[in-house]
Amino acid sequence: MSGRRLVRSGTTVDQMVRTIADRIVTGYLRPGERLDEGSLAARFDVSRTPVREALGHLSAMGLVERRPNRGAIVAVVTQEHLASMFESMAELEAICARFSAERMTGAERRSLEMEHQASARLVQLGAEEDYEYFNTEFHSRLYRGAHNTHIHDLTVTTRSRLAPFRRAQFMLPGRLAKSWQEHDVIVTAIMRGDAAAAGKAARDHVSIVSEASAVFAAVDPMPPVLSRSARR
């Protein structure tokens, strides 16, 4: 990592997890690279305790390998492992979209459509970070709209493990517009109450996300070509 501060003083554990995960996924931190608690604590301007907690979260996500008495290193995330997680995610999202088409209230449907249409402006502006936040909320609306607590919890847990890769897709050129178009198919099906079409659209969407994200996973990946704003 560079010598400058990665984030401002007062960093939370969640912010550390996000920052380190993003640097792992995009290749700034390479597989096998040692993650020294002392160095991380200094860079984030925190004590070692939150660093250990952050590394624990990253280990649970499969991005960090913690070795007894030897510290933590960046884990190898193979395309096979990533594909298996995305396959599960695609099926869970398909269930949520299908149930949302059947079970969402009128207010939930209108809110989904309104927020989706408003996000088109973010695509026009190329606002990757803002669109990423919208994207998270968009999918969360589908999970809540399924009105099934067990499926909601399973989906959220799986998504949390894939979050860095799902964020990374927006660094690829043209991905924002494609994501919005895929969302549009899902929203249209839900507004029609077409459960089968909504499920298929959600499954197809996550499958495309998987393909877009695969460039970030390999034993020794080549640096991906990122959008102009992502290189700043």
Short mmCIF file of C-alpha atoms in Angstrom, two decimals:
data_model
loop_
_atom_site.label_atom_id
_atom_site.label_comp_id
_atom_site.label_asym_id
_atom_site.label_seq_id
_atom_site.Cartn_x
_atom_site.Cartn_y
_atom_site.Cartn_z
CA MET A 1 0.00 0.00 0.00
CA SER A 2 1.13 3.56 -0.55
CA GLY A 3 2.55 5.56 2.32
CA ARG A 4 -0.30 8.08 2.46
CA ARG A 5 -3.36 7.64 4.64
CA LEU A 6 -5.98 5.49 2.95
CA VAL A 7 -8.87 7.09 4.81
CA ARG A 8 -9.29 9.87 7.33
CA SER A 9 -8.67 9.55 11.05
CA GLY A 10 -11.47 7.89 12.98
CA THR A 11 -11.92 5.09 10.50
CA THR A 12 -14.63 2.57 11.36
CA VAL A 13 -14.20 -1.18 11.01
CA ASP A 14 -16.65 -1.20 8.10
CA GLN A 15 -14.64 1.49 6.30
CA MET A 16 -11.44 -0.50 6.79
CA VAL A 17 -13.08 -3.67 5.51
CA ARG A 18 -14.35 -1.85 2.43
CA THR A 19 -11.04 -0.14 1.66
CA ILE A 20 -8.87 -3.23 2.12
CA ALA A 21 -11.35 -5.44 0.25
CA ASP A 22 -11.43 -3.05 -2.70
CA ARG A 23 -7.64 -2.99 -2.86
CA ILE A 24 -7.51 -6.78 -2.80
CA VAL A 25 -10.15 -7.21 -5.50
CA THR A 26 -8.60 -4.64 -7.84
CA GLY A 27 -5.10 -6.09 -7.43
CA TYR A 28 -3.39 -3.37 -5.41
CA LEU A 29 -2.84 -6.01 -2.75
CA ARG A 30 -1.67 -9.25 -4.33
CA PRO A 31 -2.39 -12.87 -3.32
CA GLY A 32 0.07 -13.96 -0.64
CA GLU A 33 0.92 -10.40 0.40
CA ARG A 34 1.30 -10.04 4.17
CA LEU A 35 -1.16 -7.79 6.00
CA ASP A 36 0.72 -6.48 9.01
CA GLU A 37 -1.54 -5.34 11.86
CA GLY A 38 0.88 -2.65 13.01
CA SER A 39 1.30 -1.16 9.56
CA LEU A 40 -2.44 -1.18 8.93
CA ALA A 41 -3.13 0.42 12.31
CA ALA A 42 -0.69 3.21 11.47
CA ARG A 43 -2.09 3.78 7.99
CA PHE A 44 -5.70 3.91 9.19
CA ASP A 45 -4.78 5.86 12.34
CA VAL A 46 -6.45 3.34 14.66
CA SER A 47 -5.39 0.83 17.30
CA ARG A 48 -4.73 -2.81 16.50
CA THR A 49 -8.07 -3.96 17.92
CA PRO A 50 -10.27 -2.65 15.06
CA VAL A 51 -7.66 -3.86 12.57
CA ARG A 52 -7.98 -7.40 13.95
CA GLU A 53 -11.76 -7.11 13.71
CA ALA A 54 -11.54 -5.91 10.10
CA LEU A 55 -9.20 -8.77 9.19
CA GLY A 56 -11.68 -11.17 10.79
CA HIS A 57 -14.45 -9.86 8.55
CA LEU A 58 -12.21 -10.10 5.49
CA SER A 59 -11.31 -13.67 6.43
CA ALA A 60 -15.00 -14.57 6.65
CA MET A 61 -15.44 -13.07 3.18
CA GLY A 62 -12.65 -15.30 1.85
CA LEU A 63 -10.36 -12.41 0.94
CA VAL A 64 -7.83 -12.86 3.75
CA GLU A 65 -6.17 -15.99 5.13
CA ARG A 66 -5.35 -15.86 8.83
CA ARG A 67 -2.54 -18.21 9.87
CA PRO A 68 -1.94 -19.19 13.52
CA ASN A 69 1.05 -17.32 14.95
CA ARG A 70 2.02 -16.09 11.48
CA GLY A 71 -0.40 -13.25 10.80
CA ALA A 72 -2.70 -12.60 7.86
CA ILE A 73 -2.08 -12.68 4.13
CA VAL A 74 -4.17 -11.85 1.06
CA ALA A 75 -6.00 -15.01 0.03
CA VAL A 76 -6.16 -16.42 -3.48
CA VAL A 77 -9.67 -16.04 -4.90
CA THR A 78 -9.97 -18.36 -7.86
CA GLN A 79 -12.44 -17.90 -10.68
CA GLU A 80 -13.97 -21.28 -9.78
CA HIS A 81 -14.71 -20.17 -6.21
CA LEU A 82 -16.07 -16.82 -7.34
CA ALA A 83 -18.26 -18.49 -9.96
CA SER A 84 -19.75 -20.84 -7.37
CA MET A 85 -20.69 -17.93 -5.12
CA PHE A 86 -22.22 -15.98 -8.00
CA GLU A 87 -24.17 -19.06 -9.10
CA SER A 88 -25.75 -19.21 -5.64
CA MET A 89 -26.34 -15.45 -5.68
CA ALA A 90 -28.09 -15.64 -9.04
CA GLU A 91 -30.57 -18.21 -7.78
CA LEU A 92 -31.27 -16.32 -4.56
CA GLU A 93 -31.82 -13.05 -6.43
CA ALA A 94 -34.11 -14.82 -8.88
CA ILE A 95 -36.25 -16.03 -5.98
CA CYS A 96 -36.36 -12.53 -4.48
CA ALA A 97 -37.35 -10.93 -7.78
CA ARG A 98 -39.99 -13.57 -8.43
CA PHE A 99 -41.48 -13.16 -4.97
CA SER A 100 -41.27 -9.36 -5.29
CA ALA A 101 -43.37 -9.53 -8.47
CA GLU A 102 -45.97 -11.50 -6.55
CA ARG A 103 -45.79 -9.89 -3.10
CA MET A 104 -44.60 -6.28 -3.27
CA THR A 105 -47.18 -3.77 -2.13
CA GLY A 106 -48.26 -1.00 -4.46
CA ALA A 107 -46.16 1.48 -2.49
CA GLU A 108 -43.08 -0.75 -2.74
CA ARG A 109 -43.50 -1.12 -6.50
CA ARG A 110 -43.88 2.63 -7.02
CA SER A 111 -40.84 3.36 -4.87
CA LEU A 112 -38.76 0.78 -6.76
CA GLU A 113 -39.72 2.26 -10.13
CA MET A 114 -39.18 5.86 -8.97
CA GLU A 115 -35.70 5.19 -7.59
CA HIS A 116 -34.75 3.19 -10.65
CA GLN A 117 -35.77 5.98 -13.03
CA ALA A 118 -33.95 8.56 -10.91
CA SER A 119 -30.74 6.50 -11.12
CA ALA A 120 -30.59 7.07 -14.88
CA ARG A 121 -29.17 10.50 -14.08
CA LEU A 122 -26.27 8.87 -12.24
CA VAL A 123 -25.49 6.82 -15.33
CA GLN A 124 -25.53 9.95 -17.50
CA LEU A 125 -23.12 11.65 -15.12
CA GLY A 126 -20.86 8.60 -14.86
CA ALA A 127 -21.21 8.81 -11.06
CA GLU A 128 -19.82 5.37 -10.25
CA GLU A 129 -19.70 5.73 -6.47
CA ASP A 130 -23.21 7.18 -6.23
CA TYR A 131 -24.58 4.53 -8.58
CA GLU A 132 -22.92 1.84 -6.51
CA TYR A 133 -24.83 3.03 -3.42
CA PHE A 134 -28.03 3.10 -5.44
CA ASN A 135 -27.32 -0.40 -6.75
CA THR A 136 -27.00 -1.76 -3.22
CA GLU A 137 -30.33 -0.21 -2.25
CA PHE A 138 -32.00 -1.42 -5.46
CA HIS A 139 -31.14 -5.02 -4.69
CA SER A 140 -32.04 -4.57 -1.02
CA ARG A 141 -35.51 -3.48 -2.13
CA LEU A 142 -35.89 -6.77 -3.98
CA TYR A 143 -34.80 -8.74 -0.93
CA ARG A 144 -37.27 -6.91 1.29
CA GLY A 145 -39.96 -7.10 -1.36
CA ALA A 146 -39.83 -10.90 -1.28
CA HIS A 147 -41.43 -10.74 2.17
CA ASN A 148 -39.61 -13.87 3.33
CA THR A 149 -37.27 -13.35 6.28
CA HIS A 150 -35.23 -16.54 5.79
CA ILE A 151 -34.57 -15.90 2.10
CA HIS A 152 -33.78 -12.27 2.88
CA ASP A 153 -31.14 -13.26 5.44
CA LEU A 154 -29.57 -15.90 3.15
CA THR A 155 -29.39 -13.43 0.28
CA VAL A 156 -27.90 -10.62 2.36
CA THR A 157 -25.25 -12.97 3.78
CA THR A 158 -24.25 -14.23 0.35
CA ARG A 159 -24.23 -10.72 -1.09
CA SER A 160 -21.93 -9.48 1.70
CA ARG A 161 -19.29 -12.00 0.66
CA LEU A 162 -19.52 -10.86 -2.95
CA ALA A 163 -19.79 -7.13 -2.22
CA PRO A 164 -16.21 -6.15 -3.19
CA PHE A 165 -16.53 -7.93 -6.54
CA ARG A 166 -19.96 -6.45 -7.21
CA ARG A 167 -18.54 -2.98 -6.51
CA ALA A 168 -15.54 -3.60 -8.73
CA GLN A 169 -17.73 -4.23 -11.80
CA PHE A 170 -18.51 -0.50 -11.96
CA MET A 171 -14.85 0.25 -12.62
CA LEU A 172 -15.16 -1.43 -15.99
CA PRO A 173 -15.93 0.81 -19.00
CA GLY A 174 -19.62 0.96 -19.93
CA ARG A 175 -20.80 -1.16 -17.01
CA LEU A 176 -23.02 1.54 -15.44
CA ALA A 177 -25.29 1.82 -18.48
CA LYS A 178 -25.51 -1.95 -18.90
CA SER A 179 -26.39 -2.40 -15.23
CA TRP A 180 -29.20 0.15 -15.51
CA GLN A 181 -30.61 -1.58 -18.58
CA GLU A 182 -30.58 -4.93 -16.78
CA HIS A 183 -32.33 -3.36 -13.80
CA ASP A 184 -34.92 -1.91 -16.15
CA VAL A 185 -35.90 -5.38 -17.33
CA ILE A 186 -36.32 -6.53 -13.72
CA VAL A 187 -38.39 -3.48 -12.76
CA THR A 188 -40.62 -3.78 -15.82
CA ALA A 189 -41.40 -7.40 -14.99
CA ILE A 190 -42.13 -6.62 -11.35
CA MET A 191 -44.42 -3.74 -12.26
CA ARG A 192 -46.34 -6.12 -14.55
CA GLY A 193 -46.51 -8.73 -11.80
CA ASP A 194 -44.76 -11.20 -14.10
CA ALA A 195 -42.95 -13.42 -11.60
CA ALA A 196 -41.33 -15.73 -14.15
CA ALA A 197 -39.92 -12.83 -16.19
CA ALA A 198 -38.70 -11.04 -13.06
CA GLY A 199 -36.90 -14.15 -11.83
CA LYS A 200 -35.25 -14.74 -15.20
CA ALA A 201 -34.18 -11.10 -15.50
CA ALA A 202 -32.63 -11.12 -12.03
CA ARG A 203 -30.81 -14.39 -12.69
CA ASP A 204 -29.50 -13.11 -16.01
CA HIS A 205 -28.41 -9.86 -14.37
CA VAL A 206 -26.34 -11.58 -11.68
CA SER A 207 -24.85 -13.94 -14.28
CA ILE A 208 -23.69 -10.91 -16.27
CA VAL A 209 -22.31 -9.32 -13.10
CA SER A 210 -20.42 -12.55 -12.48
CA GLU A 211 -18.83 -12.40 -15.92
CA ALA A 212 -17.94 -8.73 -15.46
CA SER A 213 -16.41 -9.40 -12.05
CA ALA A 214 -14.44 -12.48 -13.11
CA VAL A 215 -11.68 -10.26 -14.48
CA PHE A 216 -10.79 -9.43 -10.88
CA ALA A 217 -10.30 -13.04 -9.75
CA ALA A 218 -7.42 -15.32 -10.65
CA VAL A 219 -4.31 -16.76 -9.06
CA ASP A 220 -2.18 -14.10 -10.75
CA PRO A 221 -4.63 -11.86 -12.61
CA MET A 222 -3.62 -9.35 -15.24
CA PRO A 223 -4.51 -5.80 -14.19
CA PRO A 224 -8.03 -5.10 -15.48
CA VAL A 225 -8.75 -2.18 -17.79
CA LEU A 226 -10.62 0.29 -15.58
CA SER A 227 -12.85 3.21 -16.47
CA ARG A 228 -11.25 6.64 -16.52
CA SER A 229 -12.72 7.77 -13.19
CA ALA A 230 -11.64 4.54 -11.47
CA ARG A 231 -8.03 5.27 -12.42
CA ARG A 232 -8.01 8.67 -10.73
#
